[in-house]
Coordinates of N, CA and C in Angstrom, one line a residue:
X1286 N -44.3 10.3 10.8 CA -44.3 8.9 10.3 C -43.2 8.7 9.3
X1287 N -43.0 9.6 8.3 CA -42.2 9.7 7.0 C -40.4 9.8 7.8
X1288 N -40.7 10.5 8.6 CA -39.2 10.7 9.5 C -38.4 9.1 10.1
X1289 N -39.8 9.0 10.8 CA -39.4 7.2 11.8 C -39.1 6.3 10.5
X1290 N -39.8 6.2 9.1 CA -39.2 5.2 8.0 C -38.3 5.6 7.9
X1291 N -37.5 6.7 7.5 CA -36.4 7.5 7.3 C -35.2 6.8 8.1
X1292 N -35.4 7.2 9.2 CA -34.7 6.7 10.6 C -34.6 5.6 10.8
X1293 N -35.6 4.8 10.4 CA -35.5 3.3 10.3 C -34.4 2.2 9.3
X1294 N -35.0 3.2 8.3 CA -34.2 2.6 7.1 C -32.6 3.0 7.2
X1295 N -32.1 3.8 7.6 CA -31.1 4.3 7.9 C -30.4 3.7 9.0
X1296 N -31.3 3.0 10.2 CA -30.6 2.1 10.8 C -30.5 1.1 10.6
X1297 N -30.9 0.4 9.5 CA -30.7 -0.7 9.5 C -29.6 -0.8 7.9
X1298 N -29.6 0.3 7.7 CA -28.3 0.2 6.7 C -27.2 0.5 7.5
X1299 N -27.0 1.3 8.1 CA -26.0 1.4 9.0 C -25.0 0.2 10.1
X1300 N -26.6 -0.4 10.3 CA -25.9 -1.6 11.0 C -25.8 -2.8 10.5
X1301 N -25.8 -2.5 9.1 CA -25.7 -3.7 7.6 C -23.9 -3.8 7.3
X1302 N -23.9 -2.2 7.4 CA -22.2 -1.8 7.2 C -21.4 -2.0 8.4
X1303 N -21.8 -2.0 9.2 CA -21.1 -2.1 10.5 C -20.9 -3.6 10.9
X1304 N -21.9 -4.3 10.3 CA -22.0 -5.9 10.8 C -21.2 -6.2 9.7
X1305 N -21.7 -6.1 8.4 CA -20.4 -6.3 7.1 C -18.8 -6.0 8.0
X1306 N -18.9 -5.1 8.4 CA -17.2 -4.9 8.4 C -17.0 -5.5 9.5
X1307 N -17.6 -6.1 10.3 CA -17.0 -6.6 11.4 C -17.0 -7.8 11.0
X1308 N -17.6 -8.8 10.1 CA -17.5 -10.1 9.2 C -16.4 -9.7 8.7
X1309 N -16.3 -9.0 7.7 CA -15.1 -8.6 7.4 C -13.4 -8.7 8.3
X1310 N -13.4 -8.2 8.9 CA -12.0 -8.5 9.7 C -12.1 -9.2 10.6
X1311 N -13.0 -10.0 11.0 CA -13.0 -11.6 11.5 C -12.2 -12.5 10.2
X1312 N -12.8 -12.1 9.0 CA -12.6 -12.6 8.1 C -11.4 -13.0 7.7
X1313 N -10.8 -11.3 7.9 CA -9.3 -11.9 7.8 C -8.6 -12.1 8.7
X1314 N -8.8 -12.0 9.6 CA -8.1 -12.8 11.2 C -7.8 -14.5 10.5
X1315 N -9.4 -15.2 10.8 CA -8.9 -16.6 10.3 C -8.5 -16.5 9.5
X1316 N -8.4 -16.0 8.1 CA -7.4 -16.2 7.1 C -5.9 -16.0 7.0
X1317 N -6.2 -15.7 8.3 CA -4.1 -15.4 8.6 C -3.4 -14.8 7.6
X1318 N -4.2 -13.7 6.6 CA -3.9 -13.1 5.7 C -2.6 -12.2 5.9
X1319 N -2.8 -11.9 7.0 CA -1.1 -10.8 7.8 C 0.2 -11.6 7.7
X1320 N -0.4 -12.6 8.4 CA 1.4 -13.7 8.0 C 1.6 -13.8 6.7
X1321 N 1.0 -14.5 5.9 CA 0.9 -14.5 4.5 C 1.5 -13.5 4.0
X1322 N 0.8 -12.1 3.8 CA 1.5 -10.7 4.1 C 2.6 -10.5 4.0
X1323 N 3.2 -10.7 5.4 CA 5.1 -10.2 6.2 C 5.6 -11.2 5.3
X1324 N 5.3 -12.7 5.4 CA 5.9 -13.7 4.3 C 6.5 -13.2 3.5
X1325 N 5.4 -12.9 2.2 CA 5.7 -12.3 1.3 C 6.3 -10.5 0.6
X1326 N 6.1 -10.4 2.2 CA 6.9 -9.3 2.4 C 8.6 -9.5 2.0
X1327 N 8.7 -10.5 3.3 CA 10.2 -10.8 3.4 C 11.1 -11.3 2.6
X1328 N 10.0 -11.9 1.5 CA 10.9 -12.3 -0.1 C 11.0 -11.7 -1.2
X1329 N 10.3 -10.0 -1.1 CA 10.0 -9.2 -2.3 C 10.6 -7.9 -1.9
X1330 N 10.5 -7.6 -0.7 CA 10.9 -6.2 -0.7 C 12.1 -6.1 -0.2
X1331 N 12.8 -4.5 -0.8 CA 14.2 -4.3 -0.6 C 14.4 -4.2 0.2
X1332 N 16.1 -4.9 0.9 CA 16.5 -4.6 2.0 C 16.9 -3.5 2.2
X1333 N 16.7 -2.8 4.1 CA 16.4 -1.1 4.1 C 17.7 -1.1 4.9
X1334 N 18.8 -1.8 4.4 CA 19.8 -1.5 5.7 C 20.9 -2.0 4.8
X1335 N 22.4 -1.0 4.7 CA 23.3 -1.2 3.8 C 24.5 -2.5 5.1
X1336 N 25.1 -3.2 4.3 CA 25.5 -4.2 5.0 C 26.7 -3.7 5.7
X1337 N 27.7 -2.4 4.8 CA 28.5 -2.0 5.6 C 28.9 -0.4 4.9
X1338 N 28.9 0.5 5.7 CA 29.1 1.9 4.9 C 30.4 1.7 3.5
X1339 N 30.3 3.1 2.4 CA 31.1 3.0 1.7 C 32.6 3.3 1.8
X1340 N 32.4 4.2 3.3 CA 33.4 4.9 3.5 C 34.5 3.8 4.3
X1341 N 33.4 3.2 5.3 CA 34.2 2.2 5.5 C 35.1 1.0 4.6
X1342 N 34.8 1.0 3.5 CA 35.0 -0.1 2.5 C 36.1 0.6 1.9
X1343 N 35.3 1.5 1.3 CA 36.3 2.0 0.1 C 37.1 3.4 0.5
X1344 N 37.2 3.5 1.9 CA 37.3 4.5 2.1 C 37.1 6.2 1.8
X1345 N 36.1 6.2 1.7 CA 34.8 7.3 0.8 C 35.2 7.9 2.0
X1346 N 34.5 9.7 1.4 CA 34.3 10.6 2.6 C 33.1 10.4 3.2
X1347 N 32.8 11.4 4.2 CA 31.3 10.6 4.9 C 30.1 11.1 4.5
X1348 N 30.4 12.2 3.2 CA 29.1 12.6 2.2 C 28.5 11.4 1.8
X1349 N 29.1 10.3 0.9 CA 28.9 9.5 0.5 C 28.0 8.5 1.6
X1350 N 28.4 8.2 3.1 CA 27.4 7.7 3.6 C 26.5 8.2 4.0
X1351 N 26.5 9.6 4.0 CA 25.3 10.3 3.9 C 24.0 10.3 2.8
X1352 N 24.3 9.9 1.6 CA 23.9 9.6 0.7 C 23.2 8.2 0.8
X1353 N 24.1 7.5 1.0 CA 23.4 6.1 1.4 C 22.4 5.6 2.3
X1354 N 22.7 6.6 3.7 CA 21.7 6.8 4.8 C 20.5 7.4 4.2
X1355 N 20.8 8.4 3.5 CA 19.3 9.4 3.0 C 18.7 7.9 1.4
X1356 N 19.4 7.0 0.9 CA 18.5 6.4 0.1 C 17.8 5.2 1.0
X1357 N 18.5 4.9 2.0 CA 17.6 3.5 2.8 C 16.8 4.3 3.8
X1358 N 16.6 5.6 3.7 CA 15.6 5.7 4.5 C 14.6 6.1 4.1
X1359 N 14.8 6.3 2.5 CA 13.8 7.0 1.4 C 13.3 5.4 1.5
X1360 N 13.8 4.8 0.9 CA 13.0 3.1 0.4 C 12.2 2.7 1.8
X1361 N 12.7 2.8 3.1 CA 11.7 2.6 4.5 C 10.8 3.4 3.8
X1362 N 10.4 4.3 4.0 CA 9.8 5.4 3.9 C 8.4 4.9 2.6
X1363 N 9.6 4.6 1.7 CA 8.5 3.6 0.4 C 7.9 2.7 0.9
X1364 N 8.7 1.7 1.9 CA 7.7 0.6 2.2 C 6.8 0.9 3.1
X1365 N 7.1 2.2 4.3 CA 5.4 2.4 5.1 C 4.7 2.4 4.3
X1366 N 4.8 3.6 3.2 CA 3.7 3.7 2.2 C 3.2 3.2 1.6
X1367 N 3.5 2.5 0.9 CA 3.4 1.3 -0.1 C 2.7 -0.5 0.2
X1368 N 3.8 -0.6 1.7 CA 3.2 -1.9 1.7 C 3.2 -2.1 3.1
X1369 N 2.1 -1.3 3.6 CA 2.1 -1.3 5.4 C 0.5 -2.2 5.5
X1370 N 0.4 -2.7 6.4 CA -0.6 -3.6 7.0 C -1.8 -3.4 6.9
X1371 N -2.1 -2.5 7.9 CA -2.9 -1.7 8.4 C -3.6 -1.3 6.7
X1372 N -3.2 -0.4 5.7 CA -3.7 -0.2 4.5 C -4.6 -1.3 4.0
X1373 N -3.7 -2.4 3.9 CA -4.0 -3.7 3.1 C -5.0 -4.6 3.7
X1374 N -5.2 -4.4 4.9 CA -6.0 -5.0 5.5 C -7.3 -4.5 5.7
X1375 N -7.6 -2.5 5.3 CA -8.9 -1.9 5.2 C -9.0 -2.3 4.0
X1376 N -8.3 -2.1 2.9 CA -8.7 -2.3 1.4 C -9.1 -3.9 1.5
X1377 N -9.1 -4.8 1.9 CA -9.2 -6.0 2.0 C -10.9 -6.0 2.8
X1378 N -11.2 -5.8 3.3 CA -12.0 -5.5 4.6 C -13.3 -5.1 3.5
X1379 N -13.0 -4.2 3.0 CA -13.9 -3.3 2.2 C -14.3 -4.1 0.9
X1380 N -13.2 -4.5 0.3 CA -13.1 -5.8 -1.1 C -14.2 -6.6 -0.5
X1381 N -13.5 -7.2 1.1 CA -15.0 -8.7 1.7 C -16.3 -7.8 1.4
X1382 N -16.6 -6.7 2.1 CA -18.0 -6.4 1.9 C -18.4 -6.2 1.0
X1383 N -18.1 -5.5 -0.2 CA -18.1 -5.5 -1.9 C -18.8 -6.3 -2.4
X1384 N -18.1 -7.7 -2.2 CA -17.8 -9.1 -2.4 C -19.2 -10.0 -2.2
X1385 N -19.5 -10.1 -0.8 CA -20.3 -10.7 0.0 C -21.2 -9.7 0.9
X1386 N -22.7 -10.3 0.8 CA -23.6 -9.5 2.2 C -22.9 -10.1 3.3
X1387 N -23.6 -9.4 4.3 CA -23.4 -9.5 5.9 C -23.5 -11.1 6.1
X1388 N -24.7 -11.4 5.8 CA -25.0 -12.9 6.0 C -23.9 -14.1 5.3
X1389 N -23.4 -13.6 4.0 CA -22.8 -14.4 3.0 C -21.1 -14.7 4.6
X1390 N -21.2 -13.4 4.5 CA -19.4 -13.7 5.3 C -19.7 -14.0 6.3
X1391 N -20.5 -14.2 7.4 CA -20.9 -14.8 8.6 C -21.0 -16.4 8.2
X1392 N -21.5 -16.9 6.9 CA -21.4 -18.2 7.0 C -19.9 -18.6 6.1
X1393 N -19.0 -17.6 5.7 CA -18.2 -17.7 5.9 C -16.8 -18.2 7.0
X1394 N -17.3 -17.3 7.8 CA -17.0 -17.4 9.2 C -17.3 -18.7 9.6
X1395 N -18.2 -18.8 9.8 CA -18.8 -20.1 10.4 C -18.0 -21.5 10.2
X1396 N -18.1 -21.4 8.6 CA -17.3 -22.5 8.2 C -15.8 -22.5 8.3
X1397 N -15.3 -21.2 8.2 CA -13.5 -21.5 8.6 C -13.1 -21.5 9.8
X1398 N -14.3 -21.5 10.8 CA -14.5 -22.5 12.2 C -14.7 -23.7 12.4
X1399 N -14.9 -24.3 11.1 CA -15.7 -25.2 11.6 C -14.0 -26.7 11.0
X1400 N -14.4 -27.3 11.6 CA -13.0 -28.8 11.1 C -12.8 -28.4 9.9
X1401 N -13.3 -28.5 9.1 CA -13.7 -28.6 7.8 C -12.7 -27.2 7.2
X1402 N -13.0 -26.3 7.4 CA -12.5 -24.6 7.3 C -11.3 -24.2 7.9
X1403 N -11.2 -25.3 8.9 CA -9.3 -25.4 9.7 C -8.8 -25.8 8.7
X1404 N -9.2 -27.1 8.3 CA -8.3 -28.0 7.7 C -7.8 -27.1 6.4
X1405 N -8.8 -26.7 5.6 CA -8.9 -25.8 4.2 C -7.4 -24.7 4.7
X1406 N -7.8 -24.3 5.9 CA -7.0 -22.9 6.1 C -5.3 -23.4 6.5
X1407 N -5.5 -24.9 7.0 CA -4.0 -25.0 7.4 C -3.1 -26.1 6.0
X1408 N -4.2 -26.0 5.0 CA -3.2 -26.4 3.8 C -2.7 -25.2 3.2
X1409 N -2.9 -23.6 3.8 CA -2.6 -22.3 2.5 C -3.3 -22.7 1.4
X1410 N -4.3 -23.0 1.2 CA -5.2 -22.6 -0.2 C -5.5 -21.5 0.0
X1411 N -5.2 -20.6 0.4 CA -5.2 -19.2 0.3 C -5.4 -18.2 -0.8
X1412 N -4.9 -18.9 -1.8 CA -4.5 -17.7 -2.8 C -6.2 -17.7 -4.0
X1413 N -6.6 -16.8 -3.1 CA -7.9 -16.6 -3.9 C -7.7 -14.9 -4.6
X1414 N -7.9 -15.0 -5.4 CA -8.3 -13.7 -6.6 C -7.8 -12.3 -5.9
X1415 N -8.6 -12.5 -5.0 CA -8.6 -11.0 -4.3 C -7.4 -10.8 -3.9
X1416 N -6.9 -11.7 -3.0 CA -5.9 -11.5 -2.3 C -4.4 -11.1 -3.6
X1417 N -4.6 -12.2 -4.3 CA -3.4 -11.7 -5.4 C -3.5 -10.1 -6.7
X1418 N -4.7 -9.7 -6.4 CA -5.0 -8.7 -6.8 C -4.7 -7.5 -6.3
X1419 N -4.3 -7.4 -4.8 CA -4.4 -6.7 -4.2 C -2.9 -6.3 -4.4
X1420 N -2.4 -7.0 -4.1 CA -0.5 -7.9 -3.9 C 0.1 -7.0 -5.1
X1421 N -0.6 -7.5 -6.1 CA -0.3 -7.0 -7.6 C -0.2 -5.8 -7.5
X1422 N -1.4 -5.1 -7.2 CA -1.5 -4.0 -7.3 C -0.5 -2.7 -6.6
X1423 N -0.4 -3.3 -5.2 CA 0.6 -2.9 -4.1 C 2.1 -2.9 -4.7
X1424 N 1.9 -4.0 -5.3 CA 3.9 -4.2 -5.4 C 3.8 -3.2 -6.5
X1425 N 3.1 -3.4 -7.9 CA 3.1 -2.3 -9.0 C 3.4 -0.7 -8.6
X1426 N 2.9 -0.2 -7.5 CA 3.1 1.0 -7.3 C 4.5 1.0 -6.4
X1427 N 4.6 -0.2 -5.7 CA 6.4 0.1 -4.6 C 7.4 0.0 -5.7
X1428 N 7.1 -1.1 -6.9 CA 8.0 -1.5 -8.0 C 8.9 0.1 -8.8
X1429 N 7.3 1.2 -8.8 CA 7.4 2.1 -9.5 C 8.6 3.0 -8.4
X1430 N 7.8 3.4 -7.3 CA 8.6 4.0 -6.4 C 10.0 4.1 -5.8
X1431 N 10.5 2.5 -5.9 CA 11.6 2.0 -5.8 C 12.7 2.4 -7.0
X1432 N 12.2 2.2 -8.0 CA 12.7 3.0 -9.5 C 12.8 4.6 -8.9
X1433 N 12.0 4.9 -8.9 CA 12.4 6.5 -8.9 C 13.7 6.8 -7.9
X1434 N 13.4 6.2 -6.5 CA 14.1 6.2 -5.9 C 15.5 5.9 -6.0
X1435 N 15.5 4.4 -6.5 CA 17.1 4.4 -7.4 C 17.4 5.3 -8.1
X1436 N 16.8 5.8 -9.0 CA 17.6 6.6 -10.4 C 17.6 8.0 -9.6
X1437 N 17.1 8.5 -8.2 CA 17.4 9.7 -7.7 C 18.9 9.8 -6.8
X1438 N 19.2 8.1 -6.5 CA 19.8 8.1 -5.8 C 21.5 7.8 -6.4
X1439 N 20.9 6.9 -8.1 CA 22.2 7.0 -8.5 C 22.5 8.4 -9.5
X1440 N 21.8 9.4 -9.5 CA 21.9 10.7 -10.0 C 22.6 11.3 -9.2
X1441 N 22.3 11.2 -7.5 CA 23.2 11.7 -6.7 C 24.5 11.0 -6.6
X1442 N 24.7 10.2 -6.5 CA 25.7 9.1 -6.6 C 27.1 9.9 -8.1
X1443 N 26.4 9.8 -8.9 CA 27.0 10.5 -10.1 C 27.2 12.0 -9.8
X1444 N 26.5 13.0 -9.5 CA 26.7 14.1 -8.9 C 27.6 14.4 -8.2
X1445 N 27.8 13.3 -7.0 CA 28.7 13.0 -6.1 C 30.3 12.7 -6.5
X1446 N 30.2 11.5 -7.7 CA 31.5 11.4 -8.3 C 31.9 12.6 -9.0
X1447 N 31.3 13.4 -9.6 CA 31.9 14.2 -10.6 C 32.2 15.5 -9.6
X1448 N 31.8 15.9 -8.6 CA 32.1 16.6 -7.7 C 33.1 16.5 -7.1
X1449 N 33.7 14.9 -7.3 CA 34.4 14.7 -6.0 C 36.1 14.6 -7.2
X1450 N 35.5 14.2 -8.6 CA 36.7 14.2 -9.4 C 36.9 15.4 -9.4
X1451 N 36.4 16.5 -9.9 CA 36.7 17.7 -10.2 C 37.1 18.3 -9.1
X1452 N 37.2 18.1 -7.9 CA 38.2 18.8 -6.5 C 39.6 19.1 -7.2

């Protein structure tokens, strides 16, 4: 008897979390939070592609664009890490359930179905708490990474000049 409550109780927490998270990224489906996202993507993060080599410009040896290839692919490399989708959208997912029971985000749902919850969703009032919290937090650590990454890249850069004076 003590086993079946056991078992009981355990299924119905289980499918507490599983129905949460599936409210959950319904959730952010209608919230079109992903576009929002790349948007904000496309106005904050560094560009990962040099517009024309150095060597070609200034006629540099081809160490130099090697250097430059190895720092835009270090900063790609920051941005999977740092500010990829798929992350921001579990951390998001997990914040909804936190946030709200099962029940709370279903009548969530409901209503950003309903006229009423279009209308809200196609003015972008979007910017609720969470979402900018999250943003913040994301860019704070790319902000940091992007630094390191510069100052490793203009240390080689300088390594490079003094190497290249001293021939």
């Amino acid at each position: 008897m003590k086993q079946r409550v056991i078992f009981l109780l355990l299924a119905v927490l289980l499918s507490k979390t599983s129905l949460a998270e599936a409210h959950s990224e319904r959730l952010i489906d209608l919230l079109d939070i992903e576009s929002t996202w790349n948007e904000y993507l496309s106005l904050v993060t560094v560009n990962n592609k040099p517009l024309q080599s150095h060597s070609e410009k200034l006629d540099y040896p081809d160490e130099l664009d090697y250097l430059e290839v190895k720092h835009y692919e270090n900063l790609e490399a920051i941005n999977k890490k740092y500010l990829n989708w798929e992350d921001i959208r579990t951390y998001l997912a997990i914040s909804y359930e936190q946030l709200y029971s099962p029940d709370e985000l279903e009548a969530l749902i409901v209503f950003f179905e309903s006229p009423v919850g279009r209308k809200w969703l196609s003015s972008k009032n979007q910017n609720h708490d969470l979402i900018k919290e999250e943003i913040n937090e994301r860019f704070s650590e790319y902000s940091d990474a992007v630094r390191k990454e510069s100052s490793r890249y203009k240390t080689e850069l300088e390594k490079f000049a003094d190497e290249t004076i001293n021939e």
